[in-house]
PDB file of C-alpha atoms in Angstrom:
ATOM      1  CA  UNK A   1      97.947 -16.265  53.029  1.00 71.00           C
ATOM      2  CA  UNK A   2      99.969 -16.730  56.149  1.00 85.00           C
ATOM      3  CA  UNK A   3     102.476 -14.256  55.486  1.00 90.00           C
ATOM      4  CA  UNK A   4     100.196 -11.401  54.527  1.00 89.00           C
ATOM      5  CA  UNK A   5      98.710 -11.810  57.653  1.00 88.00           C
ATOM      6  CA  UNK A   6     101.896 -11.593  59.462  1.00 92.00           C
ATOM      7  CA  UNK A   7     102.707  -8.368  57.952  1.00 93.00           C
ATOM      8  CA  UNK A   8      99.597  -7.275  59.279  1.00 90.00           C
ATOM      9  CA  UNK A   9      99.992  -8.219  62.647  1.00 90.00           C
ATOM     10  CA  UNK A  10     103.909  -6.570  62.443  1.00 93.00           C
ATOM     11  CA  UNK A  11     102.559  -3.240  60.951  1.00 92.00           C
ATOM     12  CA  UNK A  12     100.302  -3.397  63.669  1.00 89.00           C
ATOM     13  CA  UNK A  13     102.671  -4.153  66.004  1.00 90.00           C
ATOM     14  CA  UNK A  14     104.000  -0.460  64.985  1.00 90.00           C
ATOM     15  CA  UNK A  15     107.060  -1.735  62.459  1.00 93.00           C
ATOM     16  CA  UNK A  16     107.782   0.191  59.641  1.00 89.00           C
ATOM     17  CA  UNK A  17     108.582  -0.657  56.231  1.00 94.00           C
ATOM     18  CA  UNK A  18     107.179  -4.310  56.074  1.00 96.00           C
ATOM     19  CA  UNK A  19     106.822  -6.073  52.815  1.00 96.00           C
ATOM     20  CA  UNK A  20     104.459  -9.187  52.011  1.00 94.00           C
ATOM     21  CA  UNK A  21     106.672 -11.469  49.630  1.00 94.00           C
ATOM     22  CA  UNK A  22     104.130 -12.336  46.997  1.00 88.00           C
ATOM     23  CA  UNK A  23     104.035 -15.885  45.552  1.00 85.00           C
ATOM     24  CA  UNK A  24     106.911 -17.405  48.914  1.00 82.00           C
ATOM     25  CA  UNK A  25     108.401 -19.837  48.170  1.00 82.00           C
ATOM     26  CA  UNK A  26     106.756 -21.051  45.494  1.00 81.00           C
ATOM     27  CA  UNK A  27     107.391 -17.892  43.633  1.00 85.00           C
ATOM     28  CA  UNK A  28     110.897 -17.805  44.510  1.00 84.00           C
ATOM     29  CA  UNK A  29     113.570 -17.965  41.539  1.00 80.00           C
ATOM     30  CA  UNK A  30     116.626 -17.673  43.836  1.00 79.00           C
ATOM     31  CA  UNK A  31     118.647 -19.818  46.035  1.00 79.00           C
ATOM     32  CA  UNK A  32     116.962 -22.694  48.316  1.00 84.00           C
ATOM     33  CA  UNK A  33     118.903 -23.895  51.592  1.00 85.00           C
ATOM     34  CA  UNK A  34     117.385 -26.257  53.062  1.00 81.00           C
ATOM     35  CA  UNK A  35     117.667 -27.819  56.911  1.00 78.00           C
ATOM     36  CA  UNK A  36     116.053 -26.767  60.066  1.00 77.00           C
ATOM     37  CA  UNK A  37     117.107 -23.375  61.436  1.00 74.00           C
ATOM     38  CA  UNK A  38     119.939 -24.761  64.302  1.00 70.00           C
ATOM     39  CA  UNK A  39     121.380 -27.051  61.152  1.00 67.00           C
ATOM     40  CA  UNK A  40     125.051 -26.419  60.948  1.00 63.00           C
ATOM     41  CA  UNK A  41     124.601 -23.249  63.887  1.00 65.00           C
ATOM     42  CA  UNK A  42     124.829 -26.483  66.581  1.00 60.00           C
ATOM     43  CA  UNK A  43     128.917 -25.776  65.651  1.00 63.00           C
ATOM     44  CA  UNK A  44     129.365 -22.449  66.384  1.00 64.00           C
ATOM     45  CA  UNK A  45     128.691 -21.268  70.058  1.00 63.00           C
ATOM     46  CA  UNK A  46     127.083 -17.764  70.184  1.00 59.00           C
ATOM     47  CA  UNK A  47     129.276 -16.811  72.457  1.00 55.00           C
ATOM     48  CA  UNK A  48     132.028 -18.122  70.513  1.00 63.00           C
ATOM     49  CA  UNK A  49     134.964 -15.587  70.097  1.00 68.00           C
ATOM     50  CA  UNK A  50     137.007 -14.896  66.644  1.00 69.00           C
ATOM     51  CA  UNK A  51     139.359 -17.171  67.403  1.00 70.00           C
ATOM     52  CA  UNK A  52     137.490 -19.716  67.866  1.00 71.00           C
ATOM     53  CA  UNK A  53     135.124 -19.460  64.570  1.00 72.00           C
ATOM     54  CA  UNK A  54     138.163 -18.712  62.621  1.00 74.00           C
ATOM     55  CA  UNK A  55     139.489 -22.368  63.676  1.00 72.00           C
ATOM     56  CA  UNK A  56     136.119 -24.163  62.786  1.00 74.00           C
ATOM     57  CA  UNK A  57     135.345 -22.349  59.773  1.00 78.00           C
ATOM     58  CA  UNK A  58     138.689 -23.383  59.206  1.00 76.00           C
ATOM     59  CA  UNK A  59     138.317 -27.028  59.556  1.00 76.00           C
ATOM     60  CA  UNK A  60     134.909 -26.867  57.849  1.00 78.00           C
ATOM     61  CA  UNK A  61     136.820 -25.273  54.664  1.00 81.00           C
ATOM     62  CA  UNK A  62     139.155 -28.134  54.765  1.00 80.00           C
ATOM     63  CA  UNK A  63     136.206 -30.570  54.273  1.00 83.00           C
ATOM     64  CA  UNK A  64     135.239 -28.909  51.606  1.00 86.00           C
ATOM     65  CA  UNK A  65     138.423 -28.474  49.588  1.00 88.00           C
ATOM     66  CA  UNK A  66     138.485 -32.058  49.791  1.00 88.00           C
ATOM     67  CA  UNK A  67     135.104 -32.744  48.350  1.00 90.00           C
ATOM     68  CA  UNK A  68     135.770 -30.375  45.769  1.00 92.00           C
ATOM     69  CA  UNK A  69     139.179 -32.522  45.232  1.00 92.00           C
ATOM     70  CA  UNK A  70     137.870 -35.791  45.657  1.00 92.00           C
ATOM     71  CA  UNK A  71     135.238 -34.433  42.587  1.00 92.00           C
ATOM     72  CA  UNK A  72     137.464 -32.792  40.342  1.00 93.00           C
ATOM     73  CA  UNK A  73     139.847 -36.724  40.320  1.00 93.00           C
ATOM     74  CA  UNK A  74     136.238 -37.850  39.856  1.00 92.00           C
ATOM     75  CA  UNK A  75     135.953 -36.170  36.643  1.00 92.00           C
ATOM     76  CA  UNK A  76     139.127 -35.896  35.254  1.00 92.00           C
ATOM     77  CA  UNK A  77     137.977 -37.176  31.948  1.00 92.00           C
ATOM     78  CA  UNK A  78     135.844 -34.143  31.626  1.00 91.00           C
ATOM     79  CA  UNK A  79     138.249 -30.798  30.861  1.00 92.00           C
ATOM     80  CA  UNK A  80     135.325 -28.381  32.048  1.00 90.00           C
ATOM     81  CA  UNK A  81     134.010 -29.518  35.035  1.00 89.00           C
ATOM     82  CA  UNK A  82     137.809 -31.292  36.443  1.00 92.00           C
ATOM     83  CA  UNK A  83     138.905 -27.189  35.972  1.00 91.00           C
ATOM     84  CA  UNK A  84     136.290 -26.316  37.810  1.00 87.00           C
ATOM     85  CA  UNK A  85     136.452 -28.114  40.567  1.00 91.00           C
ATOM     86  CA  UNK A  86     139.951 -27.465  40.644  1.00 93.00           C
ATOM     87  CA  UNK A  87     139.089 -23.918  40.713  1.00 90.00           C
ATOM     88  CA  UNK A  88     137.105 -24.582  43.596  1.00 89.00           C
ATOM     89  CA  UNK A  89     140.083 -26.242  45.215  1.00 92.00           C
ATOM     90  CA  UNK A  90     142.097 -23.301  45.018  1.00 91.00           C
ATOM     91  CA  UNK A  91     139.072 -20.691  45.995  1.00 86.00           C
ATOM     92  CA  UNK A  92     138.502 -22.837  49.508  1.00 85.00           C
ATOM     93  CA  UNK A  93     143.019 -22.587  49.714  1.00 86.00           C
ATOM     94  CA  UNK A  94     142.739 -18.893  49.103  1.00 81.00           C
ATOM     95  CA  UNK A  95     139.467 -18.939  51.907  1.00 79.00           C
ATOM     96  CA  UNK A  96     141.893 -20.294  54.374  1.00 79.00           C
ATOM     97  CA  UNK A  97     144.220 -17.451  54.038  1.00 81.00           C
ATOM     98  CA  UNK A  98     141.493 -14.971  53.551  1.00 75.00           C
ATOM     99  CA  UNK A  99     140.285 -16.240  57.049  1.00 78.00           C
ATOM    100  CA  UNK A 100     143.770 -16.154  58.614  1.00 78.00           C
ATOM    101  CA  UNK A 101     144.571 -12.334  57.122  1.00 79.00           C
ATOM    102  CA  UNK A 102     140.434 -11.353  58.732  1.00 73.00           C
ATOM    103  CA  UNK A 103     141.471 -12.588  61.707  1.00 74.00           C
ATOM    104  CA  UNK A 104     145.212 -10.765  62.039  1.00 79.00           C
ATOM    105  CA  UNK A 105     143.528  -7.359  60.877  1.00 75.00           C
ATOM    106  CA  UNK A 106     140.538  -7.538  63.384  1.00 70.00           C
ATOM    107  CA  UNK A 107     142.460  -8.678  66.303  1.00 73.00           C
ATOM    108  CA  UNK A 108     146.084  -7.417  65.175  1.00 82.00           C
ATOM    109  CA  UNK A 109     147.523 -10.609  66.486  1.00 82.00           C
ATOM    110  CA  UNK A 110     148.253 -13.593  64.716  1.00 81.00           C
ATOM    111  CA  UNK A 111     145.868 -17.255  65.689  1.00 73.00           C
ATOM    112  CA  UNK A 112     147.672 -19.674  67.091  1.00 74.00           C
ATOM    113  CA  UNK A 113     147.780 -22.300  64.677  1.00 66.00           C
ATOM    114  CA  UNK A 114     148.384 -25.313  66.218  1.00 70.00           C
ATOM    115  CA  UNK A 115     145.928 -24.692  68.884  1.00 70.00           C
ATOM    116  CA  UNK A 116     143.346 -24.570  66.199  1.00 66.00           C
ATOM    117  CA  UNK A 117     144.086 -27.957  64.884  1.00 63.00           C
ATOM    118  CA  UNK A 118     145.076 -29.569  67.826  1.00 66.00           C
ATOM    119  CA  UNK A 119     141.108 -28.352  68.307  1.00 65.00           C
ATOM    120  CA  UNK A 120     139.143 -28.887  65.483  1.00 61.00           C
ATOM    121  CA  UNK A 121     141.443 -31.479  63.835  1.00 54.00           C
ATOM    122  CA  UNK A 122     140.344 -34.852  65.554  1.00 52.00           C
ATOM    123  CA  UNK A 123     137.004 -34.269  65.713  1.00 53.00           C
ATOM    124  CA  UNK A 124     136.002 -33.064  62.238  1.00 56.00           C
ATOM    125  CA  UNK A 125     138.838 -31.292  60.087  1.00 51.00           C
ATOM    126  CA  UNK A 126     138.877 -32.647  56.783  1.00 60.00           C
ATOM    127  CA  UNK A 127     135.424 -35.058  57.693  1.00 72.00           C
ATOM    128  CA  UNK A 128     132.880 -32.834  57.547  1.00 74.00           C
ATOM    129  CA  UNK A 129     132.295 -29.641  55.079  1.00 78.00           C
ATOM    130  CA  UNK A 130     130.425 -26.333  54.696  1.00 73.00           C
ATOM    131  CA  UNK A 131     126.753 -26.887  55.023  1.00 66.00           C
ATOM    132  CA  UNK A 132     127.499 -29.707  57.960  1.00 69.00           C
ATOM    133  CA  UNK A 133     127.307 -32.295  55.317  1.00 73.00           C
ATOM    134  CA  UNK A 134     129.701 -35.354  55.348  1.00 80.00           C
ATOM    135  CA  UNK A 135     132.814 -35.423  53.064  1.00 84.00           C
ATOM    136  CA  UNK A 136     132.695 -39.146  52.791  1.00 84.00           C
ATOM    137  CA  UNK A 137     128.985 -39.486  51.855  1.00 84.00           C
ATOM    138  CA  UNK A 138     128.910 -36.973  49.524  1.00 86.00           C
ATOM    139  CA  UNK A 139     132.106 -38.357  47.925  1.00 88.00           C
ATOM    140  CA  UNK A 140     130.207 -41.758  47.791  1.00 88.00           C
ATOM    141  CA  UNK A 141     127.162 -40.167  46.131  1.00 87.00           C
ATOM    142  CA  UNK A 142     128.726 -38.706  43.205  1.00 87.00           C
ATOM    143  CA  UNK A 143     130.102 -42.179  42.291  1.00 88.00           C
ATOM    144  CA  UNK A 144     128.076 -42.832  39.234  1.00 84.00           C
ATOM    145  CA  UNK A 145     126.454 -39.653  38.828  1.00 86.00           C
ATOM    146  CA  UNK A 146     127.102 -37.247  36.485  1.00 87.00           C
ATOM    147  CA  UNK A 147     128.494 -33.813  36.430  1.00 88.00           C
ATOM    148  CA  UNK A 148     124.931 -31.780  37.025  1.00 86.00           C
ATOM    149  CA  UNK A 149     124.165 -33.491  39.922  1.00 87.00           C
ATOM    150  CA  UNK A 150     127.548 -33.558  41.232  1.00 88.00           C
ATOM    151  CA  UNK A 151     127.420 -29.307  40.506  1.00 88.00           C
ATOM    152  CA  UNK A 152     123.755 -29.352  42.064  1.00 85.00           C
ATOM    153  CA  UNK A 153     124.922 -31.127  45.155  1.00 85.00           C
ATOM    154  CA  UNK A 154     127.931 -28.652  45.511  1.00 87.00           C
ATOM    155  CA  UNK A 155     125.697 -26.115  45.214  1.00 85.00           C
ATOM    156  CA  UNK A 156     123.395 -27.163  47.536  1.00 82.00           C
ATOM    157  CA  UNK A 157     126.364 -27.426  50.391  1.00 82.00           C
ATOM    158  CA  UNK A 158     127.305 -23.818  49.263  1.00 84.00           C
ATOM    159  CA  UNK A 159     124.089 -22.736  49.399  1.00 85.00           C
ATOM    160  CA  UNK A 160     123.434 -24.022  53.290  1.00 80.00           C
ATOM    161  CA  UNK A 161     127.040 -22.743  54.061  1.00 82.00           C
ATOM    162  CA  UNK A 162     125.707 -19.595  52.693  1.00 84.00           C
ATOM    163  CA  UNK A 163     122.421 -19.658  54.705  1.00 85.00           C
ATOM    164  CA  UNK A 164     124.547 -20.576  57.828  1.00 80.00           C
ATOM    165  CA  UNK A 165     127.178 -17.733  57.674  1.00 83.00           C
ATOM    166  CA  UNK A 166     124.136 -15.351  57.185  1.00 84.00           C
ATOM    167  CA  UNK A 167     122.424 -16.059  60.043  1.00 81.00           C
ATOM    168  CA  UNK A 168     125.594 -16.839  62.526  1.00 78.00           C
ATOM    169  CA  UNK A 169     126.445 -12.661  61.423  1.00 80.00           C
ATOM    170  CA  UNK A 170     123.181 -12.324  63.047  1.00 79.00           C
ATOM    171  CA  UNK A 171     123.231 -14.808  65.816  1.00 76.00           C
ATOM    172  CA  UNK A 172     126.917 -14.242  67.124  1.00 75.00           C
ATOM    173  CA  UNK A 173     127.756 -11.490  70.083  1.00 75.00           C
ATOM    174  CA  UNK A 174     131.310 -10.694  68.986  1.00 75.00           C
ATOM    175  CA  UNK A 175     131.119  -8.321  66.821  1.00 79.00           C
ATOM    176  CA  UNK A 176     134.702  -8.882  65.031  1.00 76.00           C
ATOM    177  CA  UNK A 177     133.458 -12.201  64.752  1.00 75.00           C
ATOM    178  CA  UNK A 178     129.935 -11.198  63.060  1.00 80.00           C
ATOM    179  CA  UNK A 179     132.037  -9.661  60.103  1.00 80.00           C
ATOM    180  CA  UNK A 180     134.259 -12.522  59.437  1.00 78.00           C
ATOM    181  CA  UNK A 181     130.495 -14.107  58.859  1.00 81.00           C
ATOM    182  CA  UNK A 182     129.627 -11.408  56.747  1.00 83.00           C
ATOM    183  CA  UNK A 183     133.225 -11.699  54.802  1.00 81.00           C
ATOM    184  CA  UNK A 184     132.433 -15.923  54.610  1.00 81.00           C
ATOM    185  CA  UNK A 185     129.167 -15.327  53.147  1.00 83.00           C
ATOM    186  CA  UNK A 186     130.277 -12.715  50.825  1.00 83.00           C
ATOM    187  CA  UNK A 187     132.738 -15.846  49.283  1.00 82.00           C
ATOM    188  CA  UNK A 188     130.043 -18.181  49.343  1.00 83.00           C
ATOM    189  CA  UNK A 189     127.977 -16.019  46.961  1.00 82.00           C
ATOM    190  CA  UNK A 190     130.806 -15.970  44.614  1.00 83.00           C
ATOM    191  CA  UNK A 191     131.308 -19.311  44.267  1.00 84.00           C
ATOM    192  CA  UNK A 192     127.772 -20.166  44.171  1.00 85.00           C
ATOM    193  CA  UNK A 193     127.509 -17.823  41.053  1.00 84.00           C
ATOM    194  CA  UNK A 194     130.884 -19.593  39.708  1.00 84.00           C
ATOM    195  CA  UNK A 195     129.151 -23.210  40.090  1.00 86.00           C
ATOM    196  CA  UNK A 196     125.774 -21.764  38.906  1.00 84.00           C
ATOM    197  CA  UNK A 197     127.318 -20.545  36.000  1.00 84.00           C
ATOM    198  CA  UNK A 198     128.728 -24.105  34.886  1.00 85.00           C
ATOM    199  CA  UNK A 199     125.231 -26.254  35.391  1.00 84.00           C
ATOM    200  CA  UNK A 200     123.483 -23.337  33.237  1.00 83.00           C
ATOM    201  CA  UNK A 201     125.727 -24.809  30.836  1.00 85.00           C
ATOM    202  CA  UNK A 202     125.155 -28.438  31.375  1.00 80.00           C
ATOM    203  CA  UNK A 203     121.608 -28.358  31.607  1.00 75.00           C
TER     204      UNK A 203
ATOM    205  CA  UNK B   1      93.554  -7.531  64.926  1.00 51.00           C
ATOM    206  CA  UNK B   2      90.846  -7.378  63.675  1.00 56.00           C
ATOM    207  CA  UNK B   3      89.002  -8.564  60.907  1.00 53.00           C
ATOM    208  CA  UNK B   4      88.822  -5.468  59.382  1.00 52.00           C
ATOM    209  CA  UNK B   5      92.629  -5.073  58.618  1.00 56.00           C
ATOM    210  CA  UNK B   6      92.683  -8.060  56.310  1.00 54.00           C
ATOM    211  CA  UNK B   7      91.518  -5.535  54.107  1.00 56.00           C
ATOM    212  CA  UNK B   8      93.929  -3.688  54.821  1.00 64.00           C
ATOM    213  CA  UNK B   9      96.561  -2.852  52.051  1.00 77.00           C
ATOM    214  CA  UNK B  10      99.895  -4.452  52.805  1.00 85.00           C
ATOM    215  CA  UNK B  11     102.882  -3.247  51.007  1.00 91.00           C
ATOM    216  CA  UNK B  12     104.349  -6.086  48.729  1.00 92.00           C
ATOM    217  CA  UNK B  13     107.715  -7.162  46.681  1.00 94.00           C
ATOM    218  CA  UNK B  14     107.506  -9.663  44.335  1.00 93.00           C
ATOM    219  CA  UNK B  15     109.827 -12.475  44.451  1.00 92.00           C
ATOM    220  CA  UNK B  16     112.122 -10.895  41.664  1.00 92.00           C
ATOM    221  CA  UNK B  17     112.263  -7.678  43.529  1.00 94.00           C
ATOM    222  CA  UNK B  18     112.577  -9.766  46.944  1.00 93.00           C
ATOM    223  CA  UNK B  19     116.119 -11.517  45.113  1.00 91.00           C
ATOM    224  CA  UNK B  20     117.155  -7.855  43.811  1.00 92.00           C
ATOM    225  CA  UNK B  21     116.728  -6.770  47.414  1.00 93.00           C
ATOM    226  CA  UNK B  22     118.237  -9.487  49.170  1.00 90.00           C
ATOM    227  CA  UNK B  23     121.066  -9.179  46.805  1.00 86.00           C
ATOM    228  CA  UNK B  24     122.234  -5.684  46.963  1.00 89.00           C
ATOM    229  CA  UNK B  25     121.850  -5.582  50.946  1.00 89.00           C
ATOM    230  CA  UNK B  26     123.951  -6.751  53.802  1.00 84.00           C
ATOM    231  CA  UNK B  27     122.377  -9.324  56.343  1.00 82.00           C
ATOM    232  CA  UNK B  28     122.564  -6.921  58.963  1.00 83.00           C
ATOM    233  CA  UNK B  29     120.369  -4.141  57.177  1.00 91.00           C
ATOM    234  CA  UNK B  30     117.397  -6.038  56.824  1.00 94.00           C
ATOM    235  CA  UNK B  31     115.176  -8.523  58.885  1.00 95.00           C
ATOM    236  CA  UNK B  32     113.765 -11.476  56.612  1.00 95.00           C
ATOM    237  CA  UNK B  33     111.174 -13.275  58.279  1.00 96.00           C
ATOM    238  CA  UNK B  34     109.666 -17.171  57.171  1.00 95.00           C
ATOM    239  CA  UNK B  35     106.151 -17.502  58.997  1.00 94.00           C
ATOM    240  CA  UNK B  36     105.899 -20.729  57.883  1.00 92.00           C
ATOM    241  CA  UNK B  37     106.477 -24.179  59.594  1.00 91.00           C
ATOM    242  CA  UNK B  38     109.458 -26.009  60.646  1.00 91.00           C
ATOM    243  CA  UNK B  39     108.916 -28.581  58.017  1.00 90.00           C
ATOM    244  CA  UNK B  40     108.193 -26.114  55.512  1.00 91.00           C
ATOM    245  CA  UNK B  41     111.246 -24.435  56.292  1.00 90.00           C
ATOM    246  CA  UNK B  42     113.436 -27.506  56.536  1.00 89.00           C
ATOM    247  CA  UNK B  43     112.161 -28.398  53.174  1.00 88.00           C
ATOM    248  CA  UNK B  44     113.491 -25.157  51.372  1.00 89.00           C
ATOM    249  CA  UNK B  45     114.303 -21.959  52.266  1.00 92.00           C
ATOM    250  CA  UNK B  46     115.619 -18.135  51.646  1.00 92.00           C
ATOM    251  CA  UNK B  47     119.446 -18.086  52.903  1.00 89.00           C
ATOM    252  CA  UNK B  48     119.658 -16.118  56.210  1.00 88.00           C
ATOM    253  CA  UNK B  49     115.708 -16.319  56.565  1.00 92.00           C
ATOM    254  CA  UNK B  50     114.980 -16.313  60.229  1.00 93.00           C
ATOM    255  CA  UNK B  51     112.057 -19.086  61.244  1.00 94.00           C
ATOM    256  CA  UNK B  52     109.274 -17.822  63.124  1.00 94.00           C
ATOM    257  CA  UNK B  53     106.146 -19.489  62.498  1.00 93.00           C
ATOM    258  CA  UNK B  54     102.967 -17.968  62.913  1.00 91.00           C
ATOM    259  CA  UNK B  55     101.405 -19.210  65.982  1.00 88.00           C
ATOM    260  CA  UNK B  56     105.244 -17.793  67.512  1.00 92.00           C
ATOM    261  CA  UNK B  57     105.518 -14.288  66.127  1.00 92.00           C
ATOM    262  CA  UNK B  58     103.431 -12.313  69.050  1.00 91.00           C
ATOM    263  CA  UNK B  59     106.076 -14.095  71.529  1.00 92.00           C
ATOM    264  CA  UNK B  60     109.368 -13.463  69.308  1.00 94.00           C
ATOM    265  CA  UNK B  61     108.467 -10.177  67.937  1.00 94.00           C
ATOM    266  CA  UNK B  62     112.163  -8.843  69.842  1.00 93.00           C
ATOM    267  CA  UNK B  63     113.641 -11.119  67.254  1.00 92.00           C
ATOM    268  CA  UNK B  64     112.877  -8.543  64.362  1.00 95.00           C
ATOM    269  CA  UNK B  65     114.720  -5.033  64.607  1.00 93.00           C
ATOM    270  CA  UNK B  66     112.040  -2.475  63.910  1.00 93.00           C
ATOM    271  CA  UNK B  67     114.689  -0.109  62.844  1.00 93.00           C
ATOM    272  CA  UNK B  68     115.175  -2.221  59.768  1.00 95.00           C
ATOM    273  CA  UNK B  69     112.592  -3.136  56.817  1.00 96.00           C
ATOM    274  CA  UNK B  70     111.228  -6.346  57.076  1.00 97.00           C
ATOM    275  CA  UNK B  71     110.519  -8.645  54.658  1.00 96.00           C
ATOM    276  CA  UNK B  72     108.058 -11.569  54.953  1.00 96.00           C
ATOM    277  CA  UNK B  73     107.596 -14.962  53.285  1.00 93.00           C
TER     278      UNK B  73
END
């Protein structure tokens, strides 16, 4: 098995405390993302400063609050799920201002609002969502699909938003910036277990 | 390497204790490594796993912080 091997070769290569993940994937009961490694990072400079990752993750959150509206009117007929997308309206609202109040306390000055959107605005506020995926195609999916898939595709988008605010903590040089990353994945994980929570139900 | 550390005893985690793991750590305490291929990868992955596939490890090992325990899939 390929990774047994590589933990050979790393405790060999004098690291401690390596671990061989038995079963991989396959054995896996957690979340999946799924996409190439630069999927979604192509965004987000490296060298990209707070500021800057506060305004896209910004814009990205506004994509999503509109998927997440755009399914709850989808499934207005069905009490649960419409309050639960709603709910996930309101959690990417209260995201925004989460972002805004990281920003003010790590850099003790207040982002410059319109700058942001004059930024991010034409080019992909409100267009594209967490996880890189298009509002507008995922909006045209769910037409005729019921509420499990609709939850298993919003989970999927949290799940690569999830995988992607992981590894830009890791990837980015700011460091005020790497724990806004740390804060966005933190969210992610509790909405994941929110929608997670309703397909158990459903399925 | 060679052959003879194959037989080597690596230390492992099963998935379950991989997810407990994973779970109660912060990104930035652990390295999580995925020696498989892009398309593997593409296809499914551990959130935050960083892709190195085999044939790429020797070259990339700076990529893994040997402070840290690693854990690989």
């Amino acid at each position: 098995m390929r990774s047994r091997s590589a933990a050979t070769f790393l405790l060999g290569a004098g690291l401690k405390n390596v671990y061989n993940m038995e079963g991989g994937i396959r054995a896996w009961k957690g979340m999946v993302a799924q996409g190439l490694p630069e999927a979604g990072m192509a965004y987000f400079s490296p060298a990209a400063n707070a500021e800057e990752i506060v305004g896209l993750a910004w814009a990205l959150e506004e994509g999503s609050k509109f998927f997440y509206q755009g399914i709850a009117e989808h499934f207005s007929e069905d009490k649960e799920a419409h309050k639960m997308f709603n709910w996930l309206v309101s959690a990417e609202k209260s995201h925004e201002k989460h972002l805004l109040e990281t920003y003010e306390a790590l850099t003790g000055t207040k982002p410059d609002f319109e700058k942001m959107r004059a930024k991010f605005s034409d080019s992909l506020s409100g267009t594209v969502m967490e996880g890189g995926i298009a509002v507008k195609e995922a909006l045209a999916w769910i037409q005729g699909k019921g509420v499990s898939e609709s939850l298993e595709l919003a989970i999927a988008m949290e799940v690569n938003a999830f995988d992607l605010y992981i590894k830009m903590s890791r990837a980015i040089e700011d460091k005020q910036a790497q724990q806004i990353f740390e804060k966005l994945s933190e969210e992610e994980q509790v909405h994941l277990e929110k929608l997670a929570g309703l397909l158990d139900k459903r399925v | 390497m060679g052959v003879l550390d194959y037989f080597k005893s690596v230390p492992t985690m099963s998935a379950e204790e991989a997810r407990r793991f994973l779970a109660e750590k912060d990104p930035d305490e652990y390295n999580l490594v995925d020696v498989r291929q892009p398309a593997e990868y593409e296809r499914g992955h551990i959130p935050g796993a960083n892709l190195i596939p085999m044939a790429e490890l020797k070259d990339r090992l700076h990529e893994i912080d040997p402070e840290k325990p690693t854990i690989v899939n």
